[in-house]
Coordinates of C-alpha atoms in Angstrom, one line a residue:
Chain Z
M1 CA -50.5 -13.6 0.2
A2 CA -51.0 -11.5 -2.6
K3 CA -50.0 -13.1 -5.8
K4 CA -46.9 -11.5 -7.1
V5 CA -46.2 -11.3 -11.0
K6 CA -42.5 -11.3 -11.4
Y7 CA -41.3 -10.0 -14.8
K8 CA -38.0 -12.3 -15.4
P9 CA -36.6 -11.8 -18.7
K10 CA -36.5 -15.3 -20.5
K11 CA -32.9 -16.7 -19.5
I12 CA -31.5 -18.4 -22.3
K13 CA -30.7 -22.2 -21.0
L14 CA -26.9 -22.7 -21.0
C15 CA -25.6 -25.7 -22.3
A16 CA -23.4 -28.4 -20.6
S17 CA -20.1 -26.6 -20.8
D18 CA -21.3 -23.4 -19.3
L19 CA -23.5 -25.2 -16.4
V20 CA -20.7 -26.8 -15.1
L21 CA -18.4 -23.8 -15.5
Q22 CA -21.3 -22.4 -13.1
I23 CA -20.8 -25.3 -10.6
V24 CA -17.1 -25.3 -10.5
T25 CA -16.5 -21.3 -10.2
T26 CA -19.4 -21.0 -7.3
I27 CA -17.4 -24.3 -5.6
L28 CA -14.0 -22.2 -6.0
L29 CA -15.5 -18.6 -4.7
F30 CA -17.2 -20.3 -1.7
I31 CA -13.7 -22.0 -1.1
V32 CA -12.3 -18.5 -1.4
L33 CA -14.7 -17.3 1.0
L34 CA -13.9 -19.7 3.6
I35 CA -10.3 -19.3 3.4
T36 CA -10.6 -15.5 3.8
L37 CA -12.9 -15.6 6.7
Y38 CA -11.9 -18.6 8.8
P39 CA -8.9 -17.1 10.2
I40 CA -10.8 -13.8 11.2
I41 CA -13.5 -15.9 12.5
Y42 CA -10.8 -17.7 14.6
I43 CA -9.0 -14.7 15.9
I44 CA -12.2 -13.3 16.9
S45 CA -13.6 -16.8 18.7
C46 CA -9.8 -16.6 20.7
S47 CA -10.6 -13.0 21.9
F48 CA -14.1 -14.0 23.4
S49 CA -12.5 -16.9 25.1
D50 CA -11.1 -18.4 28.2
Y51 CA -7.1 -18.3 28.2
I52 CA -7.5 -22.0 29.9
A53 CA -9.2 -23.2 26.4
I54 CA -7.3 -21.3 24.1
N55 CA -3.9 -23.2 25.8
A56 CA -5.8 -26.5 25.5
G57 CA -6.2 -25.8 21.8
R58 CA -10.1 -26.0 22.1
V59 CA -11.2 -22.8 20.3
V60 CA -11.7 -23.8 16.6
F61 CA -14.8 -22.0 15.4
W62 CA -16.8 -20.6 17.8
P63 CA -15.6 -19.0 21.5
V64 CA -15.3 -21.2 24.0
G65 CA -15.9 -19.9 27.6
F66 CA -17.1 -16.7 26.5
T67 CA -15.4 -14.2 28.4
W68 CA -14.7 -10.3 28.0
S69 CA -11.6 -10.4 30.1
G70 CA -9.1 -10.4 27.2
Y71 CA -10.9 -6.8 26.3
E72 CA -10.4 -5.6 29.6
Y73 CA -7.4 -6.7 30.4
V74 CA -6.4 -4.6 26.8
F75 CA -8.4 -1.4 28.1
R76 CA -6.3 -1.4 31.6
F77 CA -3.2 -1.3 29.6
K78 CA -1.9 2.0 29.5
D79 CA 0.7 2.0 26.7
I80 CA -2.4 0.9 24.6
W81 CA -4.2 3.9 25.3
V82 CA -1.0 6.5 24.7
G83 CA -0.8 4.3 21.0
Y84 CA -4.2 4.7 20.4
R85 CA -4.1 8.6 20.9
N86 CA -1.0 9.2 19.1
T87 CA -1.9 7.3 16.1
L88 CA -5.2 8.9 15.9
I89 CA -3.3 12.0 15.9
Y90 CA -1.0 11.2 13.1
T91 CA -3.7 9.7 11.1
V92 CA -6.3 12.8 11.1
V93 CA -3.6 15.6 10.7
G94 CA -1.4 13.3 8.2
T95 CA -4.6 12.1 6.1
A96 CA -6.0 15.9 6.0
L97 CA -2.5 17.4 4.7
N98 CA -2.1 14.1 2.3
I99 CA -5.7 15.0 0.7
F100 CA -4.7 19.0 0.8
M101 CA -1.5 18.4 -1.2
S102 CA -2.8 16.0 -3.3
M103 CA -5.7 18.4 -4.7
L104 CA -2.9 21.2 -5.1
C105 CA -0.9 18.8 -7.0
A106 CA -3.6 17.2 -9.0
Y107 CA -5.5 20.2 -9.8
P108 CA -3.0 22.1 -12.0
L109 CA -1.7 19.0 -13.4
S110 CA -5.1 18.0 -14.7
K111 CA -5.5 21.4 -16.8
R112 CA -4.4 20.5 -20.3
D113 CA -3.5 23.8 -21.3
F114 CA -1.1 24.7 -18.3
Q115 CA 2.2 25.8 -19.4
G116 CA 5.1 23.7 -17.7
R117 CA 2.4 20.8 -17.0
R118 CA 5.1 18.3 -18.6
T119 CA 8.0 19.5 -16.2
Y120 CA 6.2 19.5 -13.5
M121 CA 4.6 15.6 -14.3
N122 CA 8.1 14.3 -14.8
L123 CA 9.3 15.2 -11.8
F124 CA 6.9 13.4 -10.0
F125 CA 6.6 10.7 -12.0
I126 CA 10.3 10.1 -11.6
S127 CA 10.2 10.1 -8.7
M128 CA 8.1 7.1 -8.5
F129 CA 10.5 4.7 -10.4
F130 CA 13.7 5.9 -8.7
G131 CA 13.9 6.6 -5.0
A132 CA 17.1 7.4 -2.7
G133 CA 16.6 4.4 -0.4
L134 CA 16.4 4.1 3.7
I135 CA 20.2 5.6 4.8
P136 CA 20.0 9.0 2.3
H137 CA 16.6 9.6 3.5
Y138 CA 17.4 8.7 7.4
L139 CA 20.3 11.3 7.1
W140 CA 18.4 14.2 5.6
N141 CA 15.8 13.7 8.1
K142 CA 18.4 13.7 11.0
T143 CA 19.7 16.7 9.3
L144 CA 16.5 18.5 9.4
G145 CA 15.9 17.7 13.3
F146 CA 13.3 15.2 13.0
I147 CA 15.0 12.3 14.9
N148 CA 12.3 11.6 17.9
N149 CA 10.1 14.7 16.7
P150 CA 6.6 13.6 15.9
L151 CA 6.1 15.9 12.4
V152 CA 8.4 12.9 10.9
M153 CA 5.2 10.7 10.7
I154 CA 3.6 13.6 8.8
I155 CA 5.8 15.7 6.9
P156 CA 7.6 13.4 4.7
G157 CA 4.8 11.3 3.5
A158 CA 3.0 14.5 3.1
M159 CA 1.9 13.5 -0.1
G160 CA 1.7 9.9 -2.4
V161 CA 2.9 10.5 -5.8
Y162 CA 0.4 7.5 -6.9
N163 CA -2.8 8.8 -5.2
M164 CA -2.0 12.3 -6.7
I165 CA -2.1 11.0 -10.0
I166 CA -5.2 9.2 -9.8
L167 CA -6.9 12.2 -8.2
R168 CA -5.4 14.1 -11.3
T169 CA -7.1 12.0 -13.6
A170 CA -10.7 11.9 -11.4
F171 CA -10.3 15.7 -12.1
R172 CA -9.5 15.5 -15.8
S173 CA -11.9 12.8 -16.7
S174 CA -14.8 13.2 -14.7
I175 CA -15.5 16.9 -14.7
P176 CA -16.4 18.5 -17.9
G177 CA -14.3 21.3 -18.8
D178 CA -16.8 23.6 -20.1
L179 CA -17.5 23.8 -16.3
F180 CA -14.1 25.8 -15.5
E181 CA -14.9 28.0 -18.7
A182 CA -18.4 29.0 -16.8
A183 CA -16.9 29.8 -13.7
K184 CA -14.1 31.7 -15.0
I185 CA -16.5 33.8 -16.9
D186 CA -18.2 34.2 -13.9
G187 CA -15.0 35.6 -12.3
A188 CA -13.7 32.8 -10.0
N189 CA -10.1 32.3 -9.9
E190 CA -8.2 29.0 -9.8
F191 CA -8.5 28.2 -6.2
R192 CA -12.2 28.4 -6.1
S193 CA -12.6 26.5 -9.3
L194 CA -10.4 24.1 -7.2
F195 CA -12.5 24.0 -4.2
Q196 CA -16.0 24.8 -5.2
I197 CA -16.1 23.1 -8.7
A198 CA -13.6 20.3 -8.9
V199 CA -13.6 19.1 -5.4
P200 CA -17.1 18.5 -4.7
L201 CA -17.6 16.8 -7.9
A202 CA -14.3 14.6 -7.6
K203 CA -15.7 13.4 -3.9
P204 CA -15.9 9.7 -4.9
T205 CA -12.3 9.7 -5.7
I206 CA -11.4 11.8 -2.8
S207 CA -13.1 9.8 -0.4
V208 CA -11.4 6.3 -1.6
L209 CA -7.8 8.5 -1.3
T210 CA -8.6 9.7 2.2
L211 CA -9.1 5.8 2.9
Y212 CA -6.0 4.8 1.3
Y213 CA -4.2 7.3 3.1
A214 CA -5.5 6.6 6.1
V215 CA -4.9 3.1 6.2
G216 CA -1.6 3.7 5.0
H217 CA -1.2 6.1 8.4
W218 CA -2.6 3.5 10.8
N219 CA -0.9 0.8 9.8
A220 CA 2.8 2.5 9.6
Y221 CA 4.9 1.3 11.8
F222 CA 8.6 1.4 10.3
S223 CA 9.7 5.0 10.1
A224 CA 8.2 5.2 13.5
M225 CA 10.8 2.4 14.7
I226 CA 13.6 4.0 13.1
Y227 CA 13.3 7.8 14.2
L228 CA 11.1 8.0 17.7
R229 CA 12.7 7.1 20.7
D230 CA 10.5 8.6 23.3
K231 CA 7.6 5.9 24.3
N232 CA 5.1 8.7 24.6
L233 CA 5.6 9.5 20.4
W234 CA 4.9 5.9 19.8
P235 CA 2.2 5.1 17.4
L236 CA -0.3 2.2 18.1
Q237 CA 1.9 -0.1 15.9
L238 CA 4.9 0.5 17.6
F239 CA 3.3 -0.8 20.8
L240 CA 1.4 -3.7 19.0
R241 CA 4.8 -4.8 17.6
G242 CA 6.3 -5.3 21.1
I243 CA 3.3 -7.0 22.5
L244 CA 2.3 -9.5 19.4
T245 CA 5.5 -10.2 17.6
T246 CA 7.1 -12.0 20.7
T247 CA 6.1 -15.1 22.4
E248 CA 6.3 -14.3 25.6
G249 CA 2.9 -12.7 27.2
F250 CA 3.0 -8.9 27.9
K251 CA 3.9 -7.9 31.4
P252 CA 2.9 -4.5 32.1
S253 CA 5.8 -2.0 32.3
D254 CA 4.1 0.8 33.8
A255 CA 2.8 1.6 37.0
S256 CA -0.9 0.8 37.1
N257 CA -0.5 -3.0 37.3
P258 CA -3.5 -4.1 34.9
T259 CA -3.1 -8.3 36.2
P260 CA -6.6 -9.0 36.5
N261 CA -5.8 -12.0 38.6
P262 CA -4.1 -11.2 42.1
S263 CA -3.7 -14.8 43.3
G264 CA -1.5 -15.7 40.2
G265 CA 2.2 -15.2 41.4
S266 CA 4.5 -16.9 38.6
S267 CA 5.3 -15.6 35.5
T268 CA 3.6 -18.1 33.3
Q269 CA 0.2 -17.4 34.6
I270 CA 0.5 -13.6 33.9
A271 CA 1.5 -14.8 30.1
D272 CA -1.9 -17.3 30.4
N273 CA -3.8 -14.6 31.1
T274 CA -2.5 -12.4 28.3
L275 CA -3.3 -15.1 25.7
G276 CA -6.8 -13.7 25.1
A277 CA -5.7 -10.3 25.1
K278 CA -3.5 -10.6 22.8
Y279 CA -6.2 -11.9 20.2
A280 CA -8.3 -9.2 21.6
L281 CA -5.4 -6.5 20.7
I282 CA -5.5 -7.7 17.0
V283 CA -9.3 -6.8 17.0
V284 CA -9.2 -3.8 18.7
S285 CA -6.4 -2.3 16.3
T286 CA -8.0 -3.2 13.4
V287 CA -11.6 -2.7 13.8
P288 CA -11.3 1.2 13.0
V289 CA -9.6 0.9 9.4
L290 CA -12.8 -1.8 8.9
I291 CA -15.1 1.1 10.0
L292 CA -13.5 3.4 7.8
Y293 CA -13.6 1.1 5.0
A294 CA -17.4 0.8 5.8
I295 CA -18.0 4.2 5.5
V296 CA -16.3 4.7 2.2
Q297 CA -17.2 1.6 0.9
K298 CA -20.4 3.0 -1.0
Y299 CA -17.8 5.4 -3.3
F300 CA -15.9 2.7 -3.7
K301 CA -16.9 1.4 -6.9
K302 CA -17.1 4.8 -8.7
G303 CA -14.0 6.2 -6.8
V304 CA -11.6 3.2 -7.6
M305 CA -12.2 2.8 -10.8
V306 CA -11.8 6.3 -12.3
G307 CA -8.4 6.0 -11.2
A308 CA -7.5 2.4 -11.8
V309 CA -8.2 1.9 -15.4
K310 CA -6.3 4.8 -16.8
G311 CA -3.8 4.4 -14.0
Chain J
M1 CA -5.1 57.1 -26.2
A2 CA -2.0 56.2 -25.6
K3 CA -3.2 53.6 -22.8
L4 CA -5.7 52.1 -25.2
E5 CA -3.0 51.3 -27.5
R6 CA -1.2 49.6 -24.9
K7 CA -4.2 47.7 -24.0
M8 CA -4.7 47.0 -27.6
Q9 CA -1.1 45.5 -28.0
Q10 CA -1.3 43.3 -24.7
Y11 CA -4.5 42.0 -26.2
S12 CA -2.8 41.3 -29.5
L13 CA -0.1 40.0 -27.7
V14 CA -2.2 37.3 -25.9
L15 CA -3.6 36.4 -29.6
T16 CA -0.7 36.2 -31.2
S17 CA 1.0 34.8 -28.6
N18 CA 1.9 31.5 -30.6
R19 CA 4.0 33.6 -32.8
K20 CA 6.1 34.8 -30.0
K21 CA 9.3 33.1 -29.0
G22 CA 11.6 32.9 -26.0
W23 CA 11.2 35.0 -22.8
D24 CA 8.2 36.8 -23.9
L25 CA 6.4 33.7 -25.0
F26 CA 7.3 32.4 -21.4
W27 CA 6.2 35.4 -19.7
T28 CA 2.7 35.8 -21.6
R29 CA 2.1 32.3 -20.6
F30 CA 2.9 32.3 -17.2
K31 CA 0.9 35.5 -16.4
K32 CA -2.3 33.3 -17.7
N33 CA -1.4 30.6 -15.7
W34 CA 0.0 32.3 -12.3
Q35 CA -2.4 30.8 -10.1
L36 CA -2.0 27.4 -11.3
H37 CA 1.8 27.8 -10.4
V38 CA 1.5 29.0 -7.1
M39 CA -0.9 25.8 -6.2
M40 CA 2.2 23.9 -7.3
I41 CA 4.4 25.7 -5.0
L42 CA 3.7 23.2 -2.1
P43 CA 4.0 20.1 -3.9
V44 CA 7.2 20.6 -5.9
V45 CA 8.6 22.4 -2.5
W46 CA 8.0 19.1 -0.7
I47 CA 9.1 16.8 -3.7
I48 CA 12.5 18.5 -3.6
M49 CA 12.7 18.5 0.0
F50 CA 12.0 14.5 0.8
H51 CA 12.7 13.1 -3.1
Y52 CA 15.6 14.7 -4.8
I53 CA 17.7 16.1 -2.0
P54 CA 18.0 12.6 -0.8
I55 CA 19.0 11.3 -4.3
Y56 CA 21.4 13.8 -4.3
G57 CA 22.5 12.7 -0.8
I58 CA 23.0 8.9 -2.5
Q59 CA 27.0 10.5 -2.2
I60 CA 27.4 9.0 0.8
A61 CA 27.6 5.5 0.0
F62 CA 30.9 6.8 -1.5
R63 CA 32.2 8.4 1.5
E64 CA 33.3 7.5 5.1
Y65 CA 30.1 9.4 6.7
S66 CA 30.9 11.1 9.7
N67 CA 29.1 12.5 12.3
Y68 CA 31.5 16.0 12.3
Y69 CA 32.0 16.5 8.7
G70 CA 28.5 15.6 7.9
M71 CA 26.8 14.4 4.7
W72 CA 28.4 16.7 2.4
G73 CA 32.1 17.1 4.0
S74 CA 32.7 13.6 4.7
E75 CA 35.9 12.0 3.5
Y76 CA 35.8 10.4 -0.2
V77 CA 36.3 6.8 -0.3
G78 CA 34.8 5.5 -3.7
F79 CA 33.6 2.1 -4.1
L80 CA 35.2 0.7 -0.9
K81 CA 32.1 0.5 0.7
L82 CA 30.6 -2.0 -1.7
A83 CA 33.6 -4.0 -1.7
K84 CA 33.1 -4.2 1.8
F85 CA 29.5 -6.0 1.2
F86 CA 31.0 -8.5 -1.4
G87 CA 33.9 -9.1 1.1
N88 CA 31.3 -10.4 3.8
Y89 CA 31.1 -14.5 3.0
K90 CA 27.4 -13.9 3.5
W91 CA 26.6 -11.6 0.5
S92 CA 25.2 -14.2 -1.7
S93 CA 23.0 -15.5 1.0
Y94 CA 21.6 -12.0 1.1
V95 CA 20.6 -11.8 -2.8
V96 CA 19.8 -15.6 -3.0
N97 CA 17.2 -15.0 -0.2
T98 CA 16.1 -11.7 -1.6
L99 CA 15.4 -12.8 -5.4
S100 CA 14.1 -16.2 -4.1
I101 CA 11.3 -14.5 -1.9
S102 CA 10.5 -12.1 -4.5
L103 CA 10.6 -14.4 -7.4
Y104 CA 8.2 -16.9 -5.2
S105 CA 5.6 -13.9 -4.8
L106 CA 5.7 -13.2 -8.1
V107 CA 5.3 -16.4 -9.5
A108 CA 2.8 -17.4 -6.9
G109 CA 1.0 -13.9 -6.0
F110 CA 0.8 -12.6 -9.6
P111 CA -1.7 -15.2 -11.3
T112 CA -3.7 -15.7 -7.9
P113 CA -5.8 -12.1 -8.3
I114 CA -6.3 -12.8 -11.8
I115 CA -7.4 -15.8 -11.9
L116 CA -10.0 -14.7 -8.8
A117 CA -11.5 -12.0 -11.1
L118 CA -11.7 -14.1 -14.1
I119 CA -14.0 -16.4 -11.6
I120 CA -16.0 -13.6 -10.1
H121 CA -16.5 -12.5 -13.6
V122 CA -17.4 -15.6 -15.0
N123 CA -20.1 -16.5 -12.2
D124 CA -23.6 -15.6 -12.6
R125 CA -24.8 -15.8 -8.7
K126 CA -24.6 -11.9 -7.8
I127 CA -25.1 -12.1 -4.2
L128 CA -22.4 -14.5 -3.7
K129 CA -20.1 -12.5 -5.7
K130 CA -20.8 -9.5 -4.2
I131 CA -20.1 -10.8 -0.6
T132 CA -17.0 -12.7 -1.5
Q133 CA -15.5 -9.7 -3.4
N134 CA -15.9 -7.5 -0.2
V135 CA -15.1 -10.2 1.9
S136 CA -12.1 -10.6 0.1
Y137 CA -10.9 -7.3 0.9
I138 CA -10.9 -7.2 4.5
P139 CA -7.7 -8.9 5.1
H140 CA -5.9 -6.0 2.9
F141 CA -6.6 -3.6 5.9
I142 CA -4.9 -5.8 8.4
S143 CA -1.4 -4.4 9.0
T144 CA 1.8 -5.8 8.7
V145 CA 2.5 -5.6 12.3
V146 CA -0.9 -7.4 13.3
M147 CA -0.7 -9.7 10.2
V148 CA 2.5 -11.1 11.7
G149 CA 1.2 -11.0 15.1
I150 CA -1.6 -13.4 13.6
L151 CA 0.7 -15.9 12.1
I152 CA 3.0 -15.9 15.4
R153 CA -0.6 -16.8 16.8
I154 CA -2.2 -19.3 14.5
F155 CA 1.5 -21.1 14.0
D156 CA 2.2 -21.3 17.7
Q157 CA 3.8 -24.4 18.5
Y158 CA 1.5 -25.2 21.7
T159 CA -1.5 -22.7 21.4
G160 CA -2.1 -21.9 17.7
L161 CA -4.8 -23.5 15.5
L162 CA -2.4 -25.4 13.4
A163 CA -1.5 -26.8 17.1
S164 CA -5.5 -27.2 18.2
F165 CA -6.0 -29.3 14.6
N166 CA -3.1 -31.4 15.5
R167 CA -4.5 -32.2 18.5
L168 CA -8.1 -33.0 16.7
L169 CA -6.7 -35.4 14.6
G170 CA -4.4 -36.7 17.3
I171 CA -0.8 -36.2 16.2
T172 CA 1.7 -35.5 18.6
D173 CA 4.2 -34.0 16.5
R174 CA 4.5 -30.2 17.5
P175 CA 6.3 -28.1 14.6
N176 CA 7.5 -24.8 15.5
L177 CA 6.7 -23.1 12.2
M178 CA 7.9 -19.9 12.8
A179 CA 11.3 -21.0 13.3
N180 CA 11.4 -23.1 10.7
V181 CA 14.2 -22.5 7.8
D182 CA 11.8 -24.4 5.4
A183 CA 8.4 -23.2 5.9
F184 CA 9.8 -19.3 6.2
R185 CA 8.8 -18.8 2.7
H186 CA 5.9 -20.5 2.4
I187 CA 4.1 -18.5 5.2
Y188 CA 5.7 -15.5 4.1
V189 CA 4.5 -15.9 0.6
W190 CA 0.6 -17.1 1.5
S191 CA 0.3 -15.2 3.9
G192 CA 0.9 -12.2 1.6
I193 CA -1.4 -14.0 -1.0
W194 CA -3.9 -14.3 1.8
Q195 CA -3.9 -10.9 2.4
G196 CA -3.5 -8.8 -0.9
M197 CA -5.5 -11.3 -3.5
G198 CA -8.9 -10.0 -3.2
W199 CA -7.4 -6.3 -3.1
S200 CA -5.6 -6.7 -6.3
T201 CA -8.5 -8.0 -8.3
I202 CA -10.1 -4.7 -8.1
L203 CA -8.1 -3.5 -10.7
Y204 CA -8.6 -6.8 -12.9
I205 CA -12.1 -6.7 -12.1
A206 CA -12.7 -3.3 -13.7
S207 CA -11.0 -3.6 -16.9
L208 CA -12.9 -6.8 -17.3
S209 CA -16.2 -4.9 -16.6
A210 CA -15.0 -2.6 -19.3
V211 CA -14.8 -5.3 -22.2
S212 CA -16.9 -4.7 -24.8
E213 CA -20.4 -6.8 -24.9
E214 CA -20.4 -6.7 -28.8
L215 CA -17.1 -8.9 -28.7
H216 CA -18.9 -11.4 -26.4
E217 CA -21.9 -11.6 -28.8
A218 CA -20.0 -12.4 -31.6
A219 CA -18.1 -14.9 -30.0
R220 CA -21.2 -16.3 -28.7
I221 CA -23.1 -16.3 -32.7
D222 CA -19.7 -17.7 -33.7
G223 CA -20.5 -20.7 -31.3
A224 CA -18.0 -20.2 -28.0
N225 CA -19.1 -21.2 -24.9
R226 CA -18.1 -19.1 -22.0
L227 CA -14.8 -20.7 -21.3
K228 CA -13.8 -20.2 -25.0
R229 CA -15.0 -16.5 -24.4
V230 CA -12.7 -16.4 -21.4
W231 CA -10.0 -17.5 -23.3
H232 CA -10.2 -15.7 -26.2
V233 CA -12.0 -12.3 -25.4
D234 CA -11.7 -11.8 -22.1
I235 CA -8.0 -12.5 -21.4
P236 CA -6.8 -10.9 -24.6
A237 CA -9.0 -7.7 -23.3
I238 CA -7.0 -7.0 -20.1
L239 CA -3.6 -8.3 -21.4
P240 CA -2.4 -4.8 -21.5
V241 CA -3.0 -4.5 -17.8
I242 CA -1.6 -7.3 -16.8
S243 CA 1.7 -6.2 -18.5
I244 CA 1.9 -3.0 -17.2
Q245 CA 1.0 -4.9 -14.0
L246 CA 4.2 -7.2 -14.4
I247 CA 6.4 -4.5 -15.3
L248 CA 5.2 -2.9 -12.1
R249 CA 5.7 -5.8 -10.1
F250 CA 9.1 -6.4 -11.2
G251 CA 10.7 -3.2 -10.8
H252 CA 9.8 -4.5 -6.9
I253 CA 11.7 -7.5 -7.3
M254 CA 14.5 -6.6 -5.4
S255 CA 12.6 -4.4 -2.9
V256 CA 10.8 -7.3 -1.2
G257 CA 8.2 -6.1 1.6
Y258 CA 11.1 -5.9 4.6
E259 CA 8.8 -4.4 6.9
K260 CA 7.0 -8.0 7.0
V261 CA 10.5 -9.8 6.6
Y262 CA 11.7 -7.9 9.4
L263 CA 9.1 -8.5 11.6
M264 CA 9.3 -12.6 10.6
Q265 CA 12.5 -13.2 11.3
N266 CA 13.9 -14.8 14.5
S267 CA 17.3 -16.4 15.2
V268 CA 16.4 -19.6 13.9
N269 CA 15.1 -18.4 10.3
L270 CA 17.7 -15.7 9.6
P271 CA 19.4 -18.0 7.4
V272 CA 16.6 -17.8 4.9
S273 CA 15.0 -14.3 6.1
E274 CA 18.1 -12.3 5.8
I275 CA 17.2 -9.9 2.9
I276 CA 18.9 -7.3 1.6
S277 CA 17.2 -4.7 2.7
T278 CA 17.0 -5.9 6.5
H279 CA 21.1 -6.4 5.9
V280 CA 20.7 -2.5 5.2
Y281 CA 18.6 -1.3 7.9
K282 CA 20.5 -3.6 10.5
R283 CA 24.2 -2.3 9.4
G284 CA 23.0 1.0 8.2
I285 CA 20.9 2.1 11.3
Q286 CA 21.3 -0.1 14.3
D287 CA 25.0 -0.2 13.8
G288 CA 25.3 3.0 12.6
D289 CA 27.5 2.0 9.5
L290 CA 25.3 4.8 7.1
S291 CA 28.0 4.9 4.1
Y292 CA 27.7 0.8 3.7
G293 CA 24.1 0.7 4.4
A294 CA 23.7 3.5 1.4
A295 CA 26.3 1.7 -1.0
V296 CA 24.2 -1.5 -0.4
G297 CA 20.7 0.3 -1.3
L298 CA 22.1 2.0 -4.0
M299 CA 23.5 -1.3 -5.4
N300 CA 19.8 -3.0 -4.8
T301 CA 18.0 0.6 -6.5
F302 CA 20.5 0.1 -9.2
I303 CA 20.0 -3.6 -10.2
N304 CA 15.8 -2.7 -9.6
T305 CA 15.7 0.1 -12.3
T306 CA 18.2 -1.9 -14.7
L307 CA 15.0 -4.9 -14.3
V308 CA 12.3 -1.9 -15.1
V309 CA 13.8 -1.0 -18.0
L310 CA 14.7 -4.2 -19.2
V311 CA 11.5 -5.4 -18.7
N312 CA 9.5 -2.4 -20.2
W313 CA 11.9 -3.4 -23.6
I314 CA 10.9 -7.2 -23.7
T315 CA 7.2 -6.3 -23.0
T316 CA 7.4 -3.7 -25.7
K317 CA 9.0 -5.6 -28.4
L318 CA 7.0 -8.7 -27.4
T319 CA 3.4 -6.8 -27.7
D320 CA 4.6 -4.8 -30.9
G321 CA 5.0 -1.4 -28.9
E322 CA 1.4 -1.8 -27.2
G323 CA 2.5 -3.2 -24.0
G324 CA 4.9 -0.8 -22.7
L325 CA 4.7 1.2 -19.7
F326 CA 7.0 4.1 -21.4

């Protein structure tokens, strides 16, 4: 082996109290890691386990009696597909609108010499501290004809004021003002400066906001529960609510009978079959969000810091 | 020539716009910024449509809502609806439940991310730190529905994780914790901390890393060890951030996350789990007594806003006008 010489900066020897502190904090970090990861690992293990093993309480860490049947059961369930499709539509369209609106709003407000900036800003600021509450919103949306209308998942939440302010801060602090001046001299109008200068330069913040918005859309269930009655419009979370937050097993309500066990006659047996599927469903519905987080993760540090510190 | 003169005049108008007053000034400035105003149209229309018009609609709390007359035409009844709330013998239990859940969340949930951030900041193991940070963000992405689903699975009387452990340890007692009056608050609060702890550290870690190295250097020369520097340098440096977060938290003290509470409710834990916002939802939308719901909701908002202002005033006083939010 070739000898490698590492040049390490000479470390200052820790004094006893600092050493103890290091040991204690390291132990605490491991404990935090364990507490966070253990429930997640348990759920994933259960989703791959045989329902008999789950029922007998034999799954504690690793999957027992490895099987894909939970996942098979989930994907044969028609409602899940409908929910997945709807959630995907709401998330993509809703997030795109969110980002567009936030850009439109954040850019003028980031201009220091924009006349009327104060007034606009107050309009948005006040809304963060004082809201009308559930019922007046419900009544107004009803008046607008949003009951049982998929637009209710997109339009009323077309922008998040807090996220917009983060973007405004990013526009203001990460882009030198001279750049806009130069663009103006070269004949760019404001729209062009926004989409060709400000937006590309604020990319880290915009990707983080995309994550925030998309996660919000993906996880929303309450407004769907209030406004949407037609099951074909339901997002995934609303179907999940019916399946996960009841103690009974989920039984196929639609025509295509997904029961993998044809000999199972009694209803308790069907419930047993669906036990692993519940865990599988938890995994299946959360993974897309985590994938998105993993993609955005590299922008994370830069993007979050800009808005967060100055908030 | 006249044309040139007019042109000159226009330019001088722009140059001397500071001296102009009233409508003229407004108009010159508007011409300069009109594109920015065009950009603001959509967001402003949106916030008026979906924020300020509903605020105007709060008046339904003082009317007897009828489908026929609609929002603005219904009969005015004053504080009748609010009186109805206080006429219900359960009202105090709703208020107590709301306050106890949210104070418990605040007391247990507010310091934990700060402590975790300090631990991460103090520790020297870079890889361990990074892994812990990234892993601790994961629970934040779990949706409320799935989170409650997980809780139900884990605390299931027969097939849950707790039951498995009990079986391993030979304990035959099988409590149904999800349907338990005593356990509800603890499960709600600590599952919330599990979900949000890591995510909330982001802000604190960011502010901790912005603390000037010179301060640490100076403290080190004065003979302070790491723990002392945490106490005398790090914590004072992030105190403004902490106080702003605290004010914001107080603003939500009456608005407990009803989405999660609603999903965790069952007939057994209802005496401790029925809070004001779930009551508003059930009576207002499910039972259709919209005015009643609006009145109770308005009272809630009112207390909220008062609390924010009060806490902001106190923090401003305590920090000599530095810690306040507005």
